[in-house]
mmCIF file of C-alpha atoms and ligand atoms in Angstrom:
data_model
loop_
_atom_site.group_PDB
_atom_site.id
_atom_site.type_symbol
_atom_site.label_atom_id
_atom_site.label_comp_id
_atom_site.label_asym_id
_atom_site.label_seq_id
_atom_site.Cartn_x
_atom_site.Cartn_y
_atom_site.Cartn_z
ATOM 1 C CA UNK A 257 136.393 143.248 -12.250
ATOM 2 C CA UNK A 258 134.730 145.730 -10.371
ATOM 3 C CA UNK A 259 136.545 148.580 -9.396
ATOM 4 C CA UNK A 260 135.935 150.733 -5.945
ATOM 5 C CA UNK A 261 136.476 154.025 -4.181
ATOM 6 C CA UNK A 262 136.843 153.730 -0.831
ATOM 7 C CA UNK A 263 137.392 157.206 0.688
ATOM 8 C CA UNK A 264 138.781 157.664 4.321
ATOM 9 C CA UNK A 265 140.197 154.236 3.439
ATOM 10 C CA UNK A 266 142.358 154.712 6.526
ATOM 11 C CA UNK A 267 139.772 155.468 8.577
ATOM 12 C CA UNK A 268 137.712 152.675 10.831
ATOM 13 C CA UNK A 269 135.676 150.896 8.386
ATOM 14 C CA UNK A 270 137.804 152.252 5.423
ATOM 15 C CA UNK A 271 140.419 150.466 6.012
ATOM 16 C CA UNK A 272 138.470 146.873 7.242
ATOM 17 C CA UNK A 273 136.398 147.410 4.254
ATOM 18 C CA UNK A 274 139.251 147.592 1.386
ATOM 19 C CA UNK A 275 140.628 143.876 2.606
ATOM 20 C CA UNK A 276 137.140 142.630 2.119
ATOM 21 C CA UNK A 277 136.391 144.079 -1.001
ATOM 22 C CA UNK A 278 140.504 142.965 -1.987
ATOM 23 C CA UNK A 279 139.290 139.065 -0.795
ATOM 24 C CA UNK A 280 136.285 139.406 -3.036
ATOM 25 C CA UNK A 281 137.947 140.360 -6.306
ATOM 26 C CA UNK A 282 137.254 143.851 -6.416
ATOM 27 C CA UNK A 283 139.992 146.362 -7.586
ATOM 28 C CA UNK A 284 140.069 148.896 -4.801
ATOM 29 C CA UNK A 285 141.005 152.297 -5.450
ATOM 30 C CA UNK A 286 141.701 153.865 -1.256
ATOM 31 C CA UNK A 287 141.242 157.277 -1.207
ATOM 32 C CA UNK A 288 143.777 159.032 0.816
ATOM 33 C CA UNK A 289 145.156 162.766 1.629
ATOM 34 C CA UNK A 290 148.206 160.945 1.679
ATOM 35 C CA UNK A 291 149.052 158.178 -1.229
ATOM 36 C CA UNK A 292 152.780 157.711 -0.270
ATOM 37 C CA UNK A 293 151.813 156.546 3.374
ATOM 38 C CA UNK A 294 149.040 153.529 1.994
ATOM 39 C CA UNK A 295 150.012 149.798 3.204
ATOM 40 C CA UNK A 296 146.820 147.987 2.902
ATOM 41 C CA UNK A 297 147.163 145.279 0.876
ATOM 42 C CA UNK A 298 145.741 144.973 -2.242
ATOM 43 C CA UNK A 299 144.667 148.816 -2.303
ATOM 44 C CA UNK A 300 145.702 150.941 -5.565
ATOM 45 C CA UNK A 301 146.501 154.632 -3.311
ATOM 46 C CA UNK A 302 144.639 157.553 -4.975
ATOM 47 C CA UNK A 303 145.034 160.893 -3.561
ATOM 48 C CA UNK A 304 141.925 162.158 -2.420
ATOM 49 C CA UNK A 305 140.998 165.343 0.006
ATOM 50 C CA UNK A 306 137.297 166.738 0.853
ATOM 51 C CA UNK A 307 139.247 170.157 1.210
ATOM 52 C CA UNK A 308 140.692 169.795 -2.871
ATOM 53 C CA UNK A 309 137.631 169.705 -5.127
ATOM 54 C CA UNK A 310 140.231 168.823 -8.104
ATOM 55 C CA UNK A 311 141.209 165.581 -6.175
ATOM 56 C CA UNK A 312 137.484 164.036 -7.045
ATOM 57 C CA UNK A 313 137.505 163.391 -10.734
ATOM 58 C CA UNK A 314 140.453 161.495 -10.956
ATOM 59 C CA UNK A 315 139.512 159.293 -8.055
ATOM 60 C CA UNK A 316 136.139 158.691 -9.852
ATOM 61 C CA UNK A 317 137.374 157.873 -12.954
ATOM 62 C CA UNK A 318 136.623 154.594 -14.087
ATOM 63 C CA UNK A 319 135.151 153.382 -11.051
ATOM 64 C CA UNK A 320 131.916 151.049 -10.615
ATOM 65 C CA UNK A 321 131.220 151.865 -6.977
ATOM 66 C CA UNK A 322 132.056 154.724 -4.182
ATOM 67 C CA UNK A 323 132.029 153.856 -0.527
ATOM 68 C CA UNK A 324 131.244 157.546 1.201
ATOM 69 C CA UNK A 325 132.673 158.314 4.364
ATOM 70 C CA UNK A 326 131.208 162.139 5.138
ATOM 71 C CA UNK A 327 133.406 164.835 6.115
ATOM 72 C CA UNK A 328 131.565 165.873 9.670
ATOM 73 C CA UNK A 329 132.128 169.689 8.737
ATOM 74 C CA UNK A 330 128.947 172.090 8.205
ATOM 75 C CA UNK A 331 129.457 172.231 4.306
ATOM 76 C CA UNK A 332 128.981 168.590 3.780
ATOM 77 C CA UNK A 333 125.512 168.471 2.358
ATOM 78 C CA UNK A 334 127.270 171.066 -0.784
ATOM 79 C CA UNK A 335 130.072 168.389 -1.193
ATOM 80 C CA UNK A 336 128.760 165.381 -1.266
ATOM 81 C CA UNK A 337 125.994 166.346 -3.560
ATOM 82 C CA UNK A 338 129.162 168.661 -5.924
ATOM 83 C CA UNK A 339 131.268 165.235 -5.055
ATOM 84 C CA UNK A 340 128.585 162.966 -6.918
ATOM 85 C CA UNK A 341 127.659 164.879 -9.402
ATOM 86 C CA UNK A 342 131.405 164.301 -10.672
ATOM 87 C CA UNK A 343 130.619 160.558 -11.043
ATOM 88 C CA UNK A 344 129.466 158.571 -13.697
ATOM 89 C CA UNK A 345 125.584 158.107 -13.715
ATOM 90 C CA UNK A 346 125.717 154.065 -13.428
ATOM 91 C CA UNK A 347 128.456 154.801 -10.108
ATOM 92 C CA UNK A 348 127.135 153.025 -7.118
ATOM 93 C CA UNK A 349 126.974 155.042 -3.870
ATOM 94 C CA UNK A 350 127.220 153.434 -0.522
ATOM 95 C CA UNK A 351 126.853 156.274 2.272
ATOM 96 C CA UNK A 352 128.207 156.000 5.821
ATOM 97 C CA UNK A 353 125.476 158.408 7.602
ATOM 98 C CA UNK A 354 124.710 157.527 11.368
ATOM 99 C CA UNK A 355 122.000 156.038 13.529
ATOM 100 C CA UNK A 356 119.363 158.188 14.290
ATOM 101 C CA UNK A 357 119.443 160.383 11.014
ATOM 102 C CA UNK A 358 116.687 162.124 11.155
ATOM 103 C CA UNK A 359 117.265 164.555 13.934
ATOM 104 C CA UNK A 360 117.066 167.742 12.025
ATOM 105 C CA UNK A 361 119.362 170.200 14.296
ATOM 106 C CA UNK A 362 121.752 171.816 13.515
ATOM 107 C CA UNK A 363 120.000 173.374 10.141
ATOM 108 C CA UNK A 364 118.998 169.660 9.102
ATOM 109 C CA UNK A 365 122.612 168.777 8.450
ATOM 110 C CA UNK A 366 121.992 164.757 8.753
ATOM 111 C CA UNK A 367 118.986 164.522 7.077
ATOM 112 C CA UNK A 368 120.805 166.907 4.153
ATOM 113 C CA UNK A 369 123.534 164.787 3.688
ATOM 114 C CA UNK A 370 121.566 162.219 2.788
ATOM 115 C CA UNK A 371 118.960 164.167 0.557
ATOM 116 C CA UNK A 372 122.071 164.732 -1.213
ATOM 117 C CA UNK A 373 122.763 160.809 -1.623
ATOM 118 C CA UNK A 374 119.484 160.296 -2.648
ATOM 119 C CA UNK A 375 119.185 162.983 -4.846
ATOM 120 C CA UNK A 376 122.107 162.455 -6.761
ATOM 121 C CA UNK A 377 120.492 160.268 -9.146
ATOM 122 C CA UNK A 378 122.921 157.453 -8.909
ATOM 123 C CA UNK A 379 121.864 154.107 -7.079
ATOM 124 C CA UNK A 380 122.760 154.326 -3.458
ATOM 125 C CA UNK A 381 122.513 152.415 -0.086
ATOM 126 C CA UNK A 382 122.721 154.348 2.888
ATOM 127 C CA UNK A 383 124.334 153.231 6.050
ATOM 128 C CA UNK A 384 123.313 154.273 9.644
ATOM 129 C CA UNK A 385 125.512 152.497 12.267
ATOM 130 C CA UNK A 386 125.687 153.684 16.121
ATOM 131 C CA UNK A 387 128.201 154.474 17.844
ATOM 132 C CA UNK A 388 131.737 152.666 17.058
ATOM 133 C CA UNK A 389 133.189 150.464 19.069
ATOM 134 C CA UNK A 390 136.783 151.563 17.777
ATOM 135 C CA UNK A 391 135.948 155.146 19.791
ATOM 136 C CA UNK A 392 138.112 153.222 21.886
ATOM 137 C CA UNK A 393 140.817 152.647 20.119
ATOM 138 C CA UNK A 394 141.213 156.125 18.399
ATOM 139 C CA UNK A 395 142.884 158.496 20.788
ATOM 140 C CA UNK A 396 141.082 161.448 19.064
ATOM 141 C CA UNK A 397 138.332 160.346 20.998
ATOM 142 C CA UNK A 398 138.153 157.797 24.305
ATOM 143 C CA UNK A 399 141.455 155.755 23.672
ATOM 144 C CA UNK A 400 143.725 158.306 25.326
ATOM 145 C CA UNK A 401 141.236 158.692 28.700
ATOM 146 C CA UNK A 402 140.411 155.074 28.929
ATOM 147 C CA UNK A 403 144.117 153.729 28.613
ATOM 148 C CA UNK A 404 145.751 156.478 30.800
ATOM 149 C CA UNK A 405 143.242 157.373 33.636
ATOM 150 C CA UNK A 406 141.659 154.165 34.110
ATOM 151 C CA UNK A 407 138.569 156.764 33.295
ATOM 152 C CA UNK A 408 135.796 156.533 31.450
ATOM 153 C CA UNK A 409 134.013 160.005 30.678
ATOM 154 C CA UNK A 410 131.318 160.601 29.096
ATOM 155 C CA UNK A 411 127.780 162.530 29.367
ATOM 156 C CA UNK A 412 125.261 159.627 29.168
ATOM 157 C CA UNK A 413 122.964 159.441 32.050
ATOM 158 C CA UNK A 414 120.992 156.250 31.705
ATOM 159 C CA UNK A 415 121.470 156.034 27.833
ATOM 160 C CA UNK A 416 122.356 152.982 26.585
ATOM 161 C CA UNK A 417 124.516 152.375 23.368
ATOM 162 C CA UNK A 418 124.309 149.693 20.808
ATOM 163 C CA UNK A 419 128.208 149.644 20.222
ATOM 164 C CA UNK A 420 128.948 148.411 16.602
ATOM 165 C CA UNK A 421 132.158 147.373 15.972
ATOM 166 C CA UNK A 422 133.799 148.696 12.645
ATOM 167 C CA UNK A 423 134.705 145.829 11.080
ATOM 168 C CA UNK A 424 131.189 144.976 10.757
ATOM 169 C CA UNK A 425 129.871 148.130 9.332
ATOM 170 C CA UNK A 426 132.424 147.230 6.593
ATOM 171 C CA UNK A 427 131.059 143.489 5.934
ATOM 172 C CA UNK A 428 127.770 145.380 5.441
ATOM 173 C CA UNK A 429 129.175 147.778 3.377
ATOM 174 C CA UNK A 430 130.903 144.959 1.068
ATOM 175 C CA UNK A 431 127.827 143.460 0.424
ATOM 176 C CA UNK A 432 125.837 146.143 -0.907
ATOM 177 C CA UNK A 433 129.057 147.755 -2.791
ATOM 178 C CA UNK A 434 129.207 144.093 -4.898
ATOM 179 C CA UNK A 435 126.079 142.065 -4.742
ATOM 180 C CA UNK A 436 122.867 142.879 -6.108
ATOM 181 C CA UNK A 437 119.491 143.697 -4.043
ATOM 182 C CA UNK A 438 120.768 147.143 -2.061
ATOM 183 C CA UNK A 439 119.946 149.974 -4.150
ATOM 184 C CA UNK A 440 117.060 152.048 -2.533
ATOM 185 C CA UNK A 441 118.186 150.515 1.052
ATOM 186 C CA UNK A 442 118.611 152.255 4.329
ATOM 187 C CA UNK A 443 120.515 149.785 6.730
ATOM 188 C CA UNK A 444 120.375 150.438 10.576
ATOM 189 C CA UNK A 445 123.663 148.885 11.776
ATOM 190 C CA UNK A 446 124.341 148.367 15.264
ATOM 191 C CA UNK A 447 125.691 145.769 17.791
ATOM 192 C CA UNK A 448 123.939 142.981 19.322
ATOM 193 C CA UNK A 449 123.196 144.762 22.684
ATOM 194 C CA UNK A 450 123.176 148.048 24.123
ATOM 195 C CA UNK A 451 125.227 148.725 27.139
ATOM 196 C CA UNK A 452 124.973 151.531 29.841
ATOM 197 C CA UNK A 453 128.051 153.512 29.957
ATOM 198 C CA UNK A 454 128.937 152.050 33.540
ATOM 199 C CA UNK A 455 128.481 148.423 31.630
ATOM 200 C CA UNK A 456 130.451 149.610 28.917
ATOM 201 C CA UNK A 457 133.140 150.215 31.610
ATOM 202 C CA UNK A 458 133.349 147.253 33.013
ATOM 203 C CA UNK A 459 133.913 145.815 29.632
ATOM 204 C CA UNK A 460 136.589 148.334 28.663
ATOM 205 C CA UNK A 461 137.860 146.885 32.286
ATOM 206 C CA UNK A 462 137.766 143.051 31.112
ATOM 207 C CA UNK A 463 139.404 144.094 27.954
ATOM 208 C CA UNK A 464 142.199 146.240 29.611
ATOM 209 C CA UNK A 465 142.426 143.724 32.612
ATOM 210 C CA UNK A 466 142.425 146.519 35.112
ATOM 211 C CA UNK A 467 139.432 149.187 36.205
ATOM 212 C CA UNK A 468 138.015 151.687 34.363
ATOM 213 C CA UNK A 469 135.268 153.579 35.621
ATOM 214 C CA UNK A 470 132.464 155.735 34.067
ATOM 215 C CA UNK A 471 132.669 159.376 35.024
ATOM 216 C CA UNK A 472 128.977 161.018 33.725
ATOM 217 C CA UNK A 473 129.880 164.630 32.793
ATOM 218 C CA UNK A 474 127.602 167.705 31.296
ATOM 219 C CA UNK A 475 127.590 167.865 28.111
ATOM 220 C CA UNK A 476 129.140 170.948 28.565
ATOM 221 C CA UNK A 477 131.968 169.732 30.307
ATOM 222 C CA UNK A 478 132.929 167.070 27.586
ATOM 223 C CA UNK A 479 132.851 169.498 24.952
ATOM 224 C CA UNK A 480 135.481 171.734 26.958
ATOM 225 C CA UNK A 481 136.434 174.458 24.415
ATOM 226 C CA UNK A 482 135.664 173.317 21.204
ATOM 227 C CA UNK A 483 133.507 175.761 19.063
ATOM 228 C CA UNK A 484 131.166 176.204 16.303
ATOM 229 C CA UNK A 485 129.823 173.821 14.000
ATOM 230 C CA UNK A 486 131.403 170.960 15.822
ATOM 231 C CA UNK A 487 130.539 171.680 18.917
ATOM 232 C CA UNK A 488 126.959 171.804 17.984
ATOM 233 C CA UNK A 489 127.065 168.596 16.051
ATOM 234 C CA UNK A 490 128.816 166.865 19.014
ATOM 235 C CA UNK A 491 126.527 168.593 21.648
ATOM 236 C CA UNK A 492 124.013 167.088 19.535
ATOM 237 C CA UNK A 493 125.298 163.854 19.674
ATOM 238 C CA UNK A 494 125.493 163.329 23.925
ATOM 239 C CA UNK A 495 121.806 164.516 23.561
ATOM 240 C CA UNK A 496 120.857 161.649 21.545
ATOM 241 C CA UNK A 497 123.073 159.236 23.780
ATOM 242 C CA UNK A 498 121.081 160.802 27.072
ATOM 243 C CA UNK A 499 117.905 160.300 24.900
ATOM 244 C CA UNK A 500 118.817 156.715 24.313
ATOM 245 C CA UNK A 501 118.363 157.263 20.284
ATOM 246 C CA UNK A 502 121.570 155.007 20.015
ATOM 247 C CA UNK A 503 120.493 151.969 22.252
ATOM 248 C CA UNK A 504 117.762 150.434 19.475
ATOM 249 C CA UNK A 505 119.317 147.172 18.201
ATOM 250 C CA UNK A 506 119.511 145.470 14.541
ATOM 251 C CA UNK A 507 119.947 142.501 13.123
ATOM 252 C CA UNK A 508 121.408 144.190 10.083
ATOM 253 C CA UNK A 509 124.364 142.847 10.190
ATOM 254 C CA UNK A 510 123.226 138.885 10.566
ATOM 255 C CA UNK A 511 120.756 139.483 7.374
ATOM 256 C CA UNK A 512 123.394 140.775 5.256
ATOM 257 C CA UNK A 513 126.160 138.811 5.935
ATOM 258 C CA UNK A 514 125.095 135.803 7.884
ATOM 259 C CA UNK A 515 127.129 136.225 11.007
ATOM 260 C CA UNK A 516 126.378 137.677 14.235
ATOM 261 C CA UNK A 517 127.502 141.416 14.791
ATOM 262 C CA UNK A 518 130.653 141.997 17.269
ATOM 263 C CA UNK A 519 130.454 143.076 20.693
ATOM 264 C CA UNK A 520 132.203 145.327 22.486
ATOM 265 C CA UNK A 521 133.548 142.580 24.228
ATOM 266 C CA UNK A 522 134.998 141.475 20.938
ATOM 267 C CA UNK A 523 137.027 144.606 20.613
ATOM 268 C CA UNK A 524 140.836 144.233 20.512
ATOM 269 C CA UNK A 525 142.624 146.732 22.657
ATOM 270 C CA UNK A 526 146.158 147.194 23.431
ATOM 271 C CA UNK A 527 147.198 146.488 26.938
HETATM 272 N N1 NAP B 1044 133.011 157.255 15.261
HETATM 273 C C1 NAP B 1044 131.731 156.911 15.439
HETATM 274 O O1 NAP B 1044 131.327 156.347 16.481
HETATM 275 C C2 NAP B 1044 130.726 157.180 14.328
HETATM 276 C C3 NAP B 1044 129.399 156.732 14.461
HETATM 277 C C4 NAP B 1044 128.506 156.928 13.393
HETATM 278 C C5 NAP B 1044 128.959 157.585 12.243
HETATM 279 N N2 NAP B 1044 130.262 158.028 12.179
HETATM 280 C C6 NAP B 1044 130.718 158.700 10.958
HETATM 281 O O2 NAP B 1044 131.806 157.959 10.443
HETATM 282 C C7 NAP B 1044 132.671 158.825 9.728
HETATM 283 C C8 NAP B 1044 134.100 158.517 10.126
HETATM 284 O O3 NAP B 1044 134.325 159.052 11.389
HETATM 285 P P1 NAP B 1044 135.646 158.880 12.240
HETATM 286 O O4 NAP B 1044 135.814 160.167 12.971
HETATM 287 O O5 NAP B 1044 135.525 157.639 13.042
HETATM 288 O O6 NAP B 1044 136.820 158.838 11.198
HETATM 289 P P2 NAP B 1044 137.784 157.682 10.721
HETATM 290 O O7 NAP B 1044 137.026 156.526 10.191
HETATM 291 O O8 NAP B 1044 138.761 157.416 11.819
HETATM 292 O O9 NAP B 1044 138.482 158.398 9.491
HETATM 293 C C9 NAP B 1044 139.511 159.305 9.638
HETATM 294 C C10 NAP B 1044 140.157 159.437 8.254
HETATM 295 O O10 NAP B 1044 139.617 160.577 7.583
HETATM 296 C C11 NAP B 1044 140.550 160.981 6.597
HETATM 297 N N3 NAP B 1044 140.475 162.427 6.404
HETATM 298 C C12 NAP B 1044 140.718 163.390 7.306
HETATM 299 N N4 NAP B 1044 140.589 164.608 6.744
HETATM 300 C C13 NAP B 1044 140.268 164.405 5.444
HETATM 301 C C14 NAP B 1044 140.014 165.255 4.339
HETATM 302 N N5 NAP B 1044 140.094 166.600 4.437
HETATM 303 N N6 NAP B 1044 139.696 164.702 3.148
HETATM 304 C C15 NAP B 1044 139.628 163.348 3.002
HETATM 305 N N7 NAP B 1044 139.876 162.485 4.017
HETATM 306 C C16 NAP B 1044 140.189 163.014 5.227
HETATM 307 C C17 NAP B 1044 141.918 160.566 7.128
HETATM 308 O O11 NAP B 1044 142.551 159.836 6.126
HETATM 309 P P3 NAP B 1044 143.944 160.270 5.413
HETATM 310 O O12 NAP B 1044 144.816 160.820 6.492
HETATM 311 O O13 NAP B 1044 144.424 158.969 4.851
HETATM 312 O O14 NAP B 1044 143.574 161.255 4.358
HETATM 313 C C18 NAP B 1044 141.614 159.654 8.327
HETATM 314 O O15 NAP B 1044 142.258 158.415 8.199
HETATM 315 C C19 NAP B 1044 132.185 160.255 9.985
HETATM 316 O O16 NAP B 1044 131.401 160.676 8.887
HETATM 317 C C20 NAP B 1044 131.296 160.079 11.221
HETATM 318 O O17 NAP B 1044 130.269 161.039 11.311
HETATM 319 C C21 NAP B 1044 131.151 157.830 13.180
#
């Protein structure tokens, strides 16, 4: 049986991707700060923490395949490539990087991370969806706004965003962590059309069955006070949306699994 890693298995396409793996046989190994917490079916807890270098091994031990998920902090590049060198040679590597990964600000940190991946001398597949559609859904990001304001803000001028909805970035990710033919691969992943931000309103407004509008911002304005590192990387990111980097559409997911991707009209969201 093969047996997986799934790191951030709580997170977006951590958690989608551990019942797929669990439905086709695999013995999945979630990766989590916090074992005691775990209810996904299926899923053997293991504790596992970016921040706790001595969490790796054990995680790794054993297993036939790692699903990725990057920590977004500076130092990434350093762990991931520390990270795999902990695994076994044969380990399989599927990386969750982003659309767009070849920007090279700030310092090259995309393109680094997945040198690192590549480098590592194990067999990897590298993942590059667009924007998630769960940003909607997570209140860390637009699920707090949307709900509460009825307001949608976000620096975007005419930028359009192929919206990919997690659950498919994990059917793509279950297919190259268990079937043959992916080594060497680097998968585009997005939705099956890209939306405007005042589109992608209106659909948040069908979905929530009452208006939501799109407020464009600065960039500056969006980031408020956050600093540092993050505030680069994000700064980074509205550029790319403004430049329209994100609005190139895929058929990734229909090749690899044989069903259409999920729009953003497809999202579920609380009412
Ligand atoms: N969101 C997007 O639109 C988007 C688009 C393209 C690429 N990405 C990439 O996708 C990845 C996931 O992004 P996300 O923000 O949406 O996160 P997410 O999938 O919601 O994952 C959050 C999870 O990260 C885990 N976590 C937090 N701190 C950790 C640590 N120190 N060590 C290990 N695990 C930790 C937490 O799990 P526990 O509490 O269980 O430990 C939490 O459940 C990032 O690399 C991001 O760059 C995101």
């Amino acid at each position: 049986m093969t047996q997986v890693l799934v790191t951030q298995v709580r997170g977006k396409t951590g958690a989608p991707l551990s019942a797929l793996l669990v439905e086709r046989g695999a013995e999945v190994l979630g990766g989590t700060r916090d074992p005691e917490a775990l209810r996904l079916a299926g899923v053997t807890p293991v504790r596992f923490a970016w921040d706790e270098p001595d969490t790796w091994a054990p995680a790794l031990r054993d297993v036939d395949a790692v699903y990725l998920v990057r920590p977004d902090w500076e130092n990434a590049p350093e762990i991931i490539e520390a990270f795999l060198a902990e695994a076994e040679p044969s380990t399989r590597v599927v990386f969750l990087s982003e659309q767009d990964a070849d920007y090279t600000a700030p310092d090259g940190w995309s393109p680094r991370n997945e040198a690192a991946v590549r480098g590592s001398g194990r067999p990897w597949t590298i993942l590059r969806p667009s924007w998630f559609s769960q940003s909607f859904t997570d209140p860390r990001l637009f699920a707090g706004a949307v709900l509460d304001d009825g307001e949608l803000p976000f620096p975007a001028g005419d930028g359009r965003v192929a919206w990919i909805d997690a659950r498919d970035i994990a059917a793509v990710a279950a297919v190259a962590l268990t079937e043959d033919g992916h080594d060497g691969q680097t998968y585009e992943i997005t939705g099956p059309e890209a939306l405007t931000l005042p589109e992608t309103a209106e659909v948040l407004s069908t979905l929530l069955g009452r208006q939501v509008v799109h407020r464009d911002l600065s960039i500056d304005e969006a980031l408020g006070d956050s600093t540092g590192f993050a505030r680069e990387l994000d700064a980074l990111t509205f550029e790319r949306v403004t430049a329209g980097r994100f609005a190139p559409v895929t058929d990734t997911v229909e090749r690899l699994t044989g069903r259409s991707s999920r729009s953003l009209r497809d999202l579920d969201l609380p009412h």
